[in-house]
Amino acid sequence: MAARFHFRLEPLRKLREALEREAERALARALQTEREARAYLEALAEERLAIFESRRLATGQALDLELWRAGERYLVVLERRQLEGYERLRAASAQVAAARDALTLAHRNHLMLVRLKERRALQHAREQQIRENLEMDELAVLRHQRQSA
């Protein structure tokens, strides 16, 4: 009767699989943060462009200096926000890179145990086949001895 294969490191394999899934989720969160930072910067760029468009004057139109100054002050605020946004984007990009590295490591660790399990299962199957062949040989010898006796 064939013995069932039991991988002793199965709990560790399951743990590493769970760690890999968590690393995938962490990467997804980091990518989402990076997308949000990019969207924020794009919105600021659109606001900046809208201010420049609003400052355009038609031919012969009078210049409103108060509106022009308010636009300048808001452009300074937008520039400060853009600098903060670029810093957030840089940090988010660094976080994405770190999350990718962590996922790569977690995947490598999990895959190592999966491959070990496969090799051990193949080795177990070969050993079982050898045992079965030996048992069949013994049975054949016993039958031959009975038939010749």
JSON list of C-alpha atoms in Angstrom, two decimals:
[
{"chain": "A", "resi": 1, "resn": "MET", "atom": "CA", "xyz": [0.00, 0.00, 0.00]},
{"chain": "A", "resi": 2, "resn": "ALA", "atom": "CA", "xyz": [1.37, 3.37, -1.04]},
{"chain": "A", "resi": 3, "resn": "ALA", "atom": "CA", "xyz": [2.21, 5.81, 1.72]},
{"chain": "A", "resi": 4, "resn": "ARG", "atom": "CA", "xyz": [0.76, 9.27, 1.27]},
{"chain": "A", "resi": 5, "resn": "PHE", "atom": "CA", "xyz": [3.22, 12.12, 0.69]},
{"chain": "A", "resi": 6, "resn": "HIS", "atom": "CA", "xyz": [3.50, 14.55, 3.59]},
{"chain": "A", "resi": 7, "resn": "PHE", "atom": "CA", "xyz": [5.54, 17.76, 3.18]},
{"chain": "A", "resi": 8, "resn": "ARG", "atom": "CA", "xyz": [6.84, 18.68, 6.63]},
{"chain": "A", "resi": 9, "resn": "LEU", "atom": "CA", "xyz": [7.43, 22.32, 5.67]},
{"chain": "A", "resi": 10, "resn": "GLU", "atom": "CA", "xyz": [3.84, 22.87, 4.50]},
{"chain": "A", "resi": 11, "resn": "PRO", "atom": "CA", "xyz": [3.02, 25.30, 7.36]},
{"chain": "A", "resi": 12, "resn": "LEU", "atom": "CA", "xyz": [6.07, 27.38, 6.42]},
{"chain": "A", "resi": 13, "resn": "ARG", "atom": "CA", "xyz": [5.07, 27.29, 2.74]},
{"chain": "A", "resi": 14, "resn": "LYS", "atom": "CA", "xyz": [1.59, 28.53, 3.64]},
{"chain": "A", "resi": 15, "resn": "LEU", "atom": "CA", "xyz": [3.09, 31.29, 5.77]},
{"chain": "A", "resi": 16, "resn": "ARG", "atom": "CA", "xyz": [5.36, 32.41, 2.95]},
{"chain": "A", "resi": 17, "resn": "GLU", "atom": "CA", "xyz": [2.41, 32.32, 0.55]},
{"chain": "A", "resi": 18, "resn": "ALA", "atom": "CA", "xyz": [0.47, 34.57, 2.93]},
{"chain": "A", "resi": 19, "resn": "LEU", "atom": "CA", "xyz": [3.48, 36.90, 3.18]},
{"chain": "A", "resi": 20, "resn": "GLU", "atom": "CA", "xyz": [3.64, 37.05, -0.60]},
{"chain": "A", "resi": 21, "resn": "ARG", "atom": "CA", "xyz": [-0.06, 37.96, -0.81]},
{"chain": "A", "resi": 22, "resn": "GLU", "atom": "CA", "xyz": [0.47, 40.68, 1.81]},
{"chain": "A", "resi": 23, "resn": "ALA", "atom": "CA", "xyz": [3.44, 42.02, -0.17]},
{"chain": "A", "resi": 24, "resn": "GLU", "atom": "CA", "xyz": [1.20, 42.15, -3.26]},
{"chain": "A", "resi": 25, "resn": "ARG", "atom": "CA", "xyz": [-1.40, 44.14, -1.33]},
{"chain": "A", "resi": 26, "resn": "ALA", "atom": "CA", "xyz": [1.30, 46.50, -0.01]},
{"chain": "A", "resi": 27, "resn": "LEU", "atom": "CA", "xyz": [2.53, 47.07, -3.56]},
{"chain": "A", "resi": 28, "resn": "ALA", "atom": "CA", "xyz": [-1.02, 47.78, -4.71]},
{"chain": "A", "resi": 29, "resn": "ARG", "atom": "CA", "xyz": [-1.45, 50.34, -1.91]},
{"chain": "A", "resi": 30, "resn": "ALA", "atom": "CA", "xyz": [1.87, 51.98, -2.80]},
{"chain": "A", "resi": 31, "resn": "LEU", "atom": "CA", "xyz": [0.93, 52.15, -6.47]},
{"chain": "A", "resi": 32, "resn": "GLN", "atom": "CA", "xyz": [-2.41, 53.72, -5.55]},
{"chain": "A", "resi": 33, "resn": "THR", "atom": "CA", "xyz": [-0.64, 56.34, -3.44]},
{"chain": "A", "resi": 34, "resn": "GLU", "atom": "CA", "xyz": [1.69, 57.09, -6.35]},
{"chain": "A", "resi": 35, "resn": "ARG", "atom": "CA", "xyz": [-1.26, 57.41, -8.75]},
{"chain": "A", "resi": 36, "resn": "GLU", "atom": "CA", "xyz": [-2.97, 59.81, -6.33]},
{"chain": "A", "resi": 37, "resn": "ALA", "atom": "CA", "xyz": [0.18, 61.93, -6.08]},
{"chain": "A", "resi": 38, "resn": "ARG", "atom": "CA", "xyz": [0.43, 62.09, -9.88]},
{"chain": "A", "resi": 39, "resn": "ALA", "atom": "CA", "xyz": [-3.26, 63.01, -10.17]},
{"chain": "A", "resi": 40, "resn": "TYR", "atom": "CA", "xyz": [-2.75, 65.76, -7.58]},
{"chain": "A", "resi": 41, "resn": "LEU", "atom": "CA", "xyz": [0.15, 67.21, -9.57]},
{"chain": "A", "resi": 42, "resn": "GLU", "atom": "CA", "xyz": [-1.86, 67.04, -12.78]},
{"chain": "A", "resi": 43, "resn": "ALA", "atom": "CA", "xyz": [-4.74, 68.90, -11.10]},
{"chain": "A", "resi": 44, "resn": "LEU", "atom": "CA", "xyz": [-2.33, 71.59, -9.92]},
{"chain": "A", "resi": 45, "resn": "ALA", "atom": "CA", "xyz": [-0.91, 71.92, -13.44]},
{"chain": "A", "resi": 46, "resn": "GLU", "atom": "CA", "xyz": [-4.42, 72.30, -14.82]},
{"chain": "A", "resi": 47, "resn": "GLU", "atom": "CA", "xyz": [-5.20, 74.99, -12.24]},
{"chain": "A", "resi": 48, "resn": "ARG", "atom": "CA", "xyz": [-2.01, 76.81, -13.15]},
{"chain": "A", "resi": 49, "resn": "LEU", "atom": "CA", "xyz": [-2.90, 76.66, -16.83]},
{"chain": "A", "resi": 50, "resn": "ALA", "atom": "CA", "xyz": [-6.42, 77.90, -16.05]},
{"chain": "A", "resi": 51, "resn": "ILE", "atom": "CA", "xyz": [-4.96, 80.95, -14.27]},
{"chain": "A", "resi": 52, "resn": "PHE", "atom": "CA", "xyz": [-2.76, 81.76, -17.25]},
{"chain": "A", "resi": 53, "resn": "GLU", "atom": "CA", "xyz": [-5.75, 81.36, -19.56]},
{"chain": "A", "resi": 54, "resn": "SER", "atom": "CA", "xyz": [-7.87, 83.66, -17.38]},
{"chain": "A", "resi": 55, "resn": "ARG", "atom": "CA", "xyz": [-5.18, 86.35, -17.56]},
{"chain": "A", "resi": 56, "resn": "ARG", "atom": "CA", "xyz": [-5.34, 86.54, -21.33]},
{"chain": "A", "resi": 57, "resn": "LEU", "atom": "CA", "xyz": [-6.98, 89.67, -22.47]},
{"chain": "A", "resi": 58, "resn": "ALA", "atom": "CA", "xyz": [-8.86, 90.28, -25.62]},
{"chain": "A", "resi": 59, "resn": "THR", "atom": "CA", "xyz": [-7.64, 93.10, -27.78]},
{"chain": "A", "resi": 60, "resn": "GLY", "atom": "CA", "xyz": [-8.60, 96.44, -26.29]},
{"chain": "A", "resi": 61, "resn": "GLN", "atom": "CA", "xyz": [-9.72, 94.97, -22.94]},
{"chain": "A", "resi": 62, "resn": "ALA", "atom": "CA", "xyz": [-8.66, 96.84, -19.80]},
{"chain": "A", "resi": 63, "resn": "LEU", "atom": "CA", "xyz": [-6.27, 95.18, -17.34]},
{"chain": "A", "resi": 64, "resn": "ASP", "atom": "CA", "xyz": [-7.65, 94.56, -13.84]},
{"chain": "A", "resi": 65, "resn": "LEU", "atom": "CA", "xyz": [-4.59, 94.89, -11.58]},
{"chain": "A", "resi": 66, "resn": "GLU", "atom": "CA", "xyz": [-6.33, 93.46, -8.48]},
{"chain": "A", "resi": 67, "resn": "LEU", "atom": "CA", "xyz": [-7.27, 90.35, -10.41]},
{"chain": "A", "resi": 68, "resn": "TRP", "atom": "CA", "xyz": [-3.73, 90.14, -11.78]},
{"chain": "A", "resi": 69, "resn": "ARG", "atom": "CA", "xyz": [-2.19, 90.39, -8.28]},
{"chain": "A", "resi": 70, "resn": "ALA", "atom": "CA", "xyz": [-4.61, 87.81, -6.88]},
{"chain": "A", "resi": 71, "resn": "GLY", "atom": "CA", "xyz": [-3.61, 85.51, -9.72]},
{"chain": "A", "resi": 72, "resn": "GLU", "atom": "CA", "xyz": [0.07, 86.04, -8.91]},
{"chain": "A", "resi": 73, "resn": "ARG", "atom": "CA", "xyz": [-0.48, 85.24, -5.24]},
{"chain": "A", "resi": 74, "resn": "TYR", "atom": "CA", "xyz": [-2.40, 82.10, -6.18]},
{"chain": "A", "resi": 75, "resn": "LEU", "atom": "CA", "xyz": [0.36, 81.07, -8.58]},
{"chain": "A", "resi": 76, "resn": "VAL", "atom": "CA", "xyz": [2.85, 81.31, -5.70]},
{"chain": "A", "resi": 77, "resn": "VAL", "atom": "CA", "xyz": [0.55, 79.09, -3.59]},
{"chain": "A", "resi": 78, "resn": "LEU", "atom": "CA", "xyz": [0.23, 76.64, -6.48]},
{"chain": "A", "resi": 79, "resn": "GLU", "atom": "CA", "xyz": [3.98, 76.54, -6.92]},
{"chain": "A", "resi": 80, "resn": "ARG", "atom": "CA", "xyz": [4.43, 75.74, -3.22]},
{"chain": "A", "resi": 81, "resn": "ARG", "atom": "CA", "xyz": [1.80, 73.00, -3.50]},
{"chain": "A", "resi": 82, "resn": "GLN", "atom": "CA", "xyz": [3.52, 71.63, -6.57]},
{"chain": "A", "resi": 83, "resn": "LEU", "atom": "CA", "xyz": [6.82, 71.40, -4.71]},
{"chain": "A", "resi": 84, "resn": "GLU", "atom": "CA", "xyz": [5.07, 69.54, -1.89]},
{"chain": "A", "resi": 85, "resn": "GLY", "atom": "CA", "xyz": [3.35, 67.35, -4.48]},
{"chain": "A", "resi": 86, "resn": "TYR", "atom": "CA", "xyz": [6.67, 66.49, -6.13]},
{"chain": "A", "resi": 87, "resn": "GLU", "atom": "CA", "xyz": [8.06, 65.56, -2.73]},
{"chain": "A", "resi": 88, "resn": "ARG", "atom": "CA", "xyz": [5.03, 63.33, -2.09]},
{"chain": "A", "resi": 89, "resn": "LEU", "atom": "CA", "xyz": [5.49, 61.76, -5.52]},
{"chain": "A", "resi": 90, "resn": "ARG", "atom": "CA", "xyz": [9.17, 61.12, -4.84]},
{"chain": "A", "resi": 91, "resn": "ALA", "atom": "CA", "xyz": [8.33, 59.47, -1.51]},
{"chain": "A", "resi": 92, "resn": "ALA", "atom": "CA", "xyz": [5.55, 57.43, -3.12]},
{"chain": "A", "resi": 93, "resn": "SER", "atom": "CA", "xyz": [7.89, 56.29, -5.90]},
{"chain": "A", "resi": 94, "resn": "ALA", "atom": "CA", "xyz": [10.47, 55.22, -3.32]},
{"chain": "A", "resi": 95, "resn": "GLN", "atom": "CA", "xyz": [7.73, 53.35, -1.46]},
{"chain": "A", "resi": 96, "resn": "VAL", "atom": "CA", "xyz": [6.70, 51.59, -4.69]},
{"chain": "A", "resi": 97, "resn": "ALA", "atom": "CA", "xyz": [10.30, 50.55, -5.34]},
{"chain": "A", "resi": 98, "resn": "ALA", "atom": "CA", "xyz": [10.63, 49.19, -1.80]},
{"chain": "A", "resi": 99, "resn": "ALA", "atom": "CA", "xyz": [7.31, 47.35, -2.08]},
{"chain": "A", "resi": 100, "resn": "ARG", "atom": "CA", "xyz": [8.42, 45.82, -5.40]},
{"chain": "A", "resi": 101, "resn": "ASP", "atom": "CA", "xyz": [11.64, 44.62, -3.80]},
{"chain": "A", "resi": 102, "resn": "ALA", "atom": "CA", "xyz": [9.72, 43.15, -0.87]},
{"chain": "A", "resi": 103, "resn": "LEU", "atom": "CA", "xyz": [7.33, 41.39, -3.25]},
{"chain": "A", "resi": 104, "resn": "THR", "atom": "CA", "xyz": [10.22, 39.99, -5.26]},
{"chain": "A", "resi": 105, "resn": "LEU", "atom": "CA", "xyz": [11.83, 38.61, -2.10]},
{"chain": "A", "resi": 106, "resn": "ALA", "atom": "CA", "xyz": [8.55, 37.18, -0.79]},
{"chain": "A", "resi": 107, "resn": "HIS", "atom": "CA", "xyz": [7.82, 35.56, -4.15]},
{"chain": "A", "resi": 108, "resn": "ARG", "atom": "CA", "xyz": [11.32, 34.07, -4.32]},
{"chain": "A", "resi": 109, "resn": "ASN", "atom": "CA", "xyz": [10.99, 32.65, -0.78]},
{"chain": "A", "resi": 110, "resn": "HIS", "atom": "CA", "xyz": [7.56, 31.15, -1.52]},
{"chain": "A", "resi": 111, "resn": "LEU", "atom": "CA", "xyz": [8.66, 29.76, -4.88]},
{"chain": "A", "resi": 112, "resn": "MET", "atom": "CA", "xyz": [11.69, 28.15, -3.27]},
{"chain": "A", "resi": 113, "resn": "LEU", "atom": "CA", "xyz": [9.45, 26.14, -0.94]},
{"chain": "A", "resi": 114, "resn": "VAL", "atom": "CA", "xyz": [7.01, 25.26, -3.74]},
{"chain": "A", "resi": 115, "resn": "ARG", "atom": "CA", "xyz": [9.86, 23.86, -5.81]},
{"chain": "A", "resi": 116, "resn": "LEU", "atom": "CA", "xyz": [11.24, 21.99, -2.81]},
{"chain": "A", "resi": 117, "resn": "LYS", "atom": "CA", "xyz": [7.80, 20.47, -2.23]},
{"chain": "A", "resi": 118, "resn": "GLU", "atom": "CA", "xyz": [7.61, 19.39, -5.87]},
{"chain": "A", "resi": 119, "resn": "ARG", "atom": "CA", "xyz": [11.08, 17.82, -5.73]},
{"chain": "A", "resi": 120, "resn": "ARG", "atom": "CA", "xyz": [10.26, 16.00, -2.50]},
{"chain": "A", "resi": 121, "resn": "ALA", "atom": "CA", "xyz": [6.96, 14.77, -3.95]},
{"chain": "A", "resi": 122, "resn": "LEU", "atom": "CA", "xyz": [8.78, 13.41, -7.01]},
{"chain": "A", "resi": 123, "resn": "GLN", "atom": "CA", "xyz": [11.41, 11.79, -4.80]},
{"chain": "A", "resi": 124, "resn": "HIS", "atom": "CA", "xyz": [8.65, 10.24, -2.67]},
{"chain": "A", "resi": 125, "resn": "ALA", "atom": "CA", "xyz": [6.89, 8.93, -5.78]},
{"chain": "A", "resi": 126, "resn": "ARG", "atom": "CA", "xyz": [10.15, 7.38, -7.05]},
{"chain": "A", "resi": 127, "resn": "GLU", "atom": "CA", "xyz": [10.79, 5.73, -3.68]},
{"chain": "A", "resi": 128, "resn": "GLN", "atom": "CA", "xyz": [7.23, 4.39, -3.63]},
{"chain": "A", "resi": 129, "resn": "GLN", "atom": "CA", "xyz": [7.66, 3.02, -7.14]},
{"chain": "A", "resi": 130, "resn": "ILE", "atom": "CA", "xyz": [10.90, 1.28, -6.10]},
{"chain": "A", "resi": 131, "resn": "ARG", "atom": "CA", "xyz": [9.17, -0.23, -3.05]},
{"chain": "A", "resi": 132, "resn": "GLU", "atom": "CA", "xyz": [6.25, -1.42, -5.15]},
{"chain": "A", "resi": 133, "resn": "ASN", "atom": "CA", "xyz": [8.62, -2.92, -7.72]},
{"chain": "A", "resi": 134, "resn": "LEU", "atom": "CA", "xyz": [10.49, -4.78, -4.95]},
{"chain": "A", "resi": 135, "resn": "GLU", "atom": "CA", "xyz": [7.20, -6.10, -3.54]},
{"chain": "A", "resi": 136, "resn": "MET", "atom": "CA", "xyz": [6.09, -7.23, -7.00]},
{"chain": "A", "resi": 137, "resn": "ASP", "atom": "CA", "xyz": [9.45, -8.95, -7.53]},
{"chain": "A", "resi": 138, "resn": "GLU", "atom": "CA", "xyz": [9.10, -10.75, -4.19]},
{"chain": "A", "resi": 139, "resn": "LEU", "atom": "CA", "xyz": [5.58, -11.87, -5.11]},
{"chain": "A", "resi": 140, "resn": "ALA", "atom": "CA", "xyz": [6.78, -13.11, -8.48]},
{"chain": "A", "resi": 141, "resn": "VAL", "atom": "CA", "xyz": [9.60, -15.08, -6.83]},
{"chain": "A", "resi": 142, "resn": "LEU", "atom": "CA", "xyz": [7.17, -16.62, -4.31]},
{"chain": "A", "resi": 143, "resn": "ARG", "atom": "CA", "xyz": [4.73, -17.61, -7.10]},
{"chain": "A", "resi": 144, "resn": "HIS", "atom": "CA", "xyz": [7.55, -19.09, -9.11]},
{"chain": "A", "resi": 145, "resn": "GLN", "atom": "CA", "xyz": [8.74, -21.07, -6.10]},
{"chain": "A", "resi": 146, "resn": "ARG", "atom": "CA", "xyz": [5.20, -22.43, -5.51]},
{"chain": "A", "resi": 147, "resn": "GLN", "atom": "CA", "xyz": [4.75, -23.32, -9.14]},
{"chain": "A", "resi": 148, "resn": "SER", "atom": "CA", "xyz": [8.07, -25.11, -9.33]},
{"chain": "A", "resi": 149, "resn": "ALA", "atom": "CA", "xyz": [7.50, -26.98, -6.08]}
]
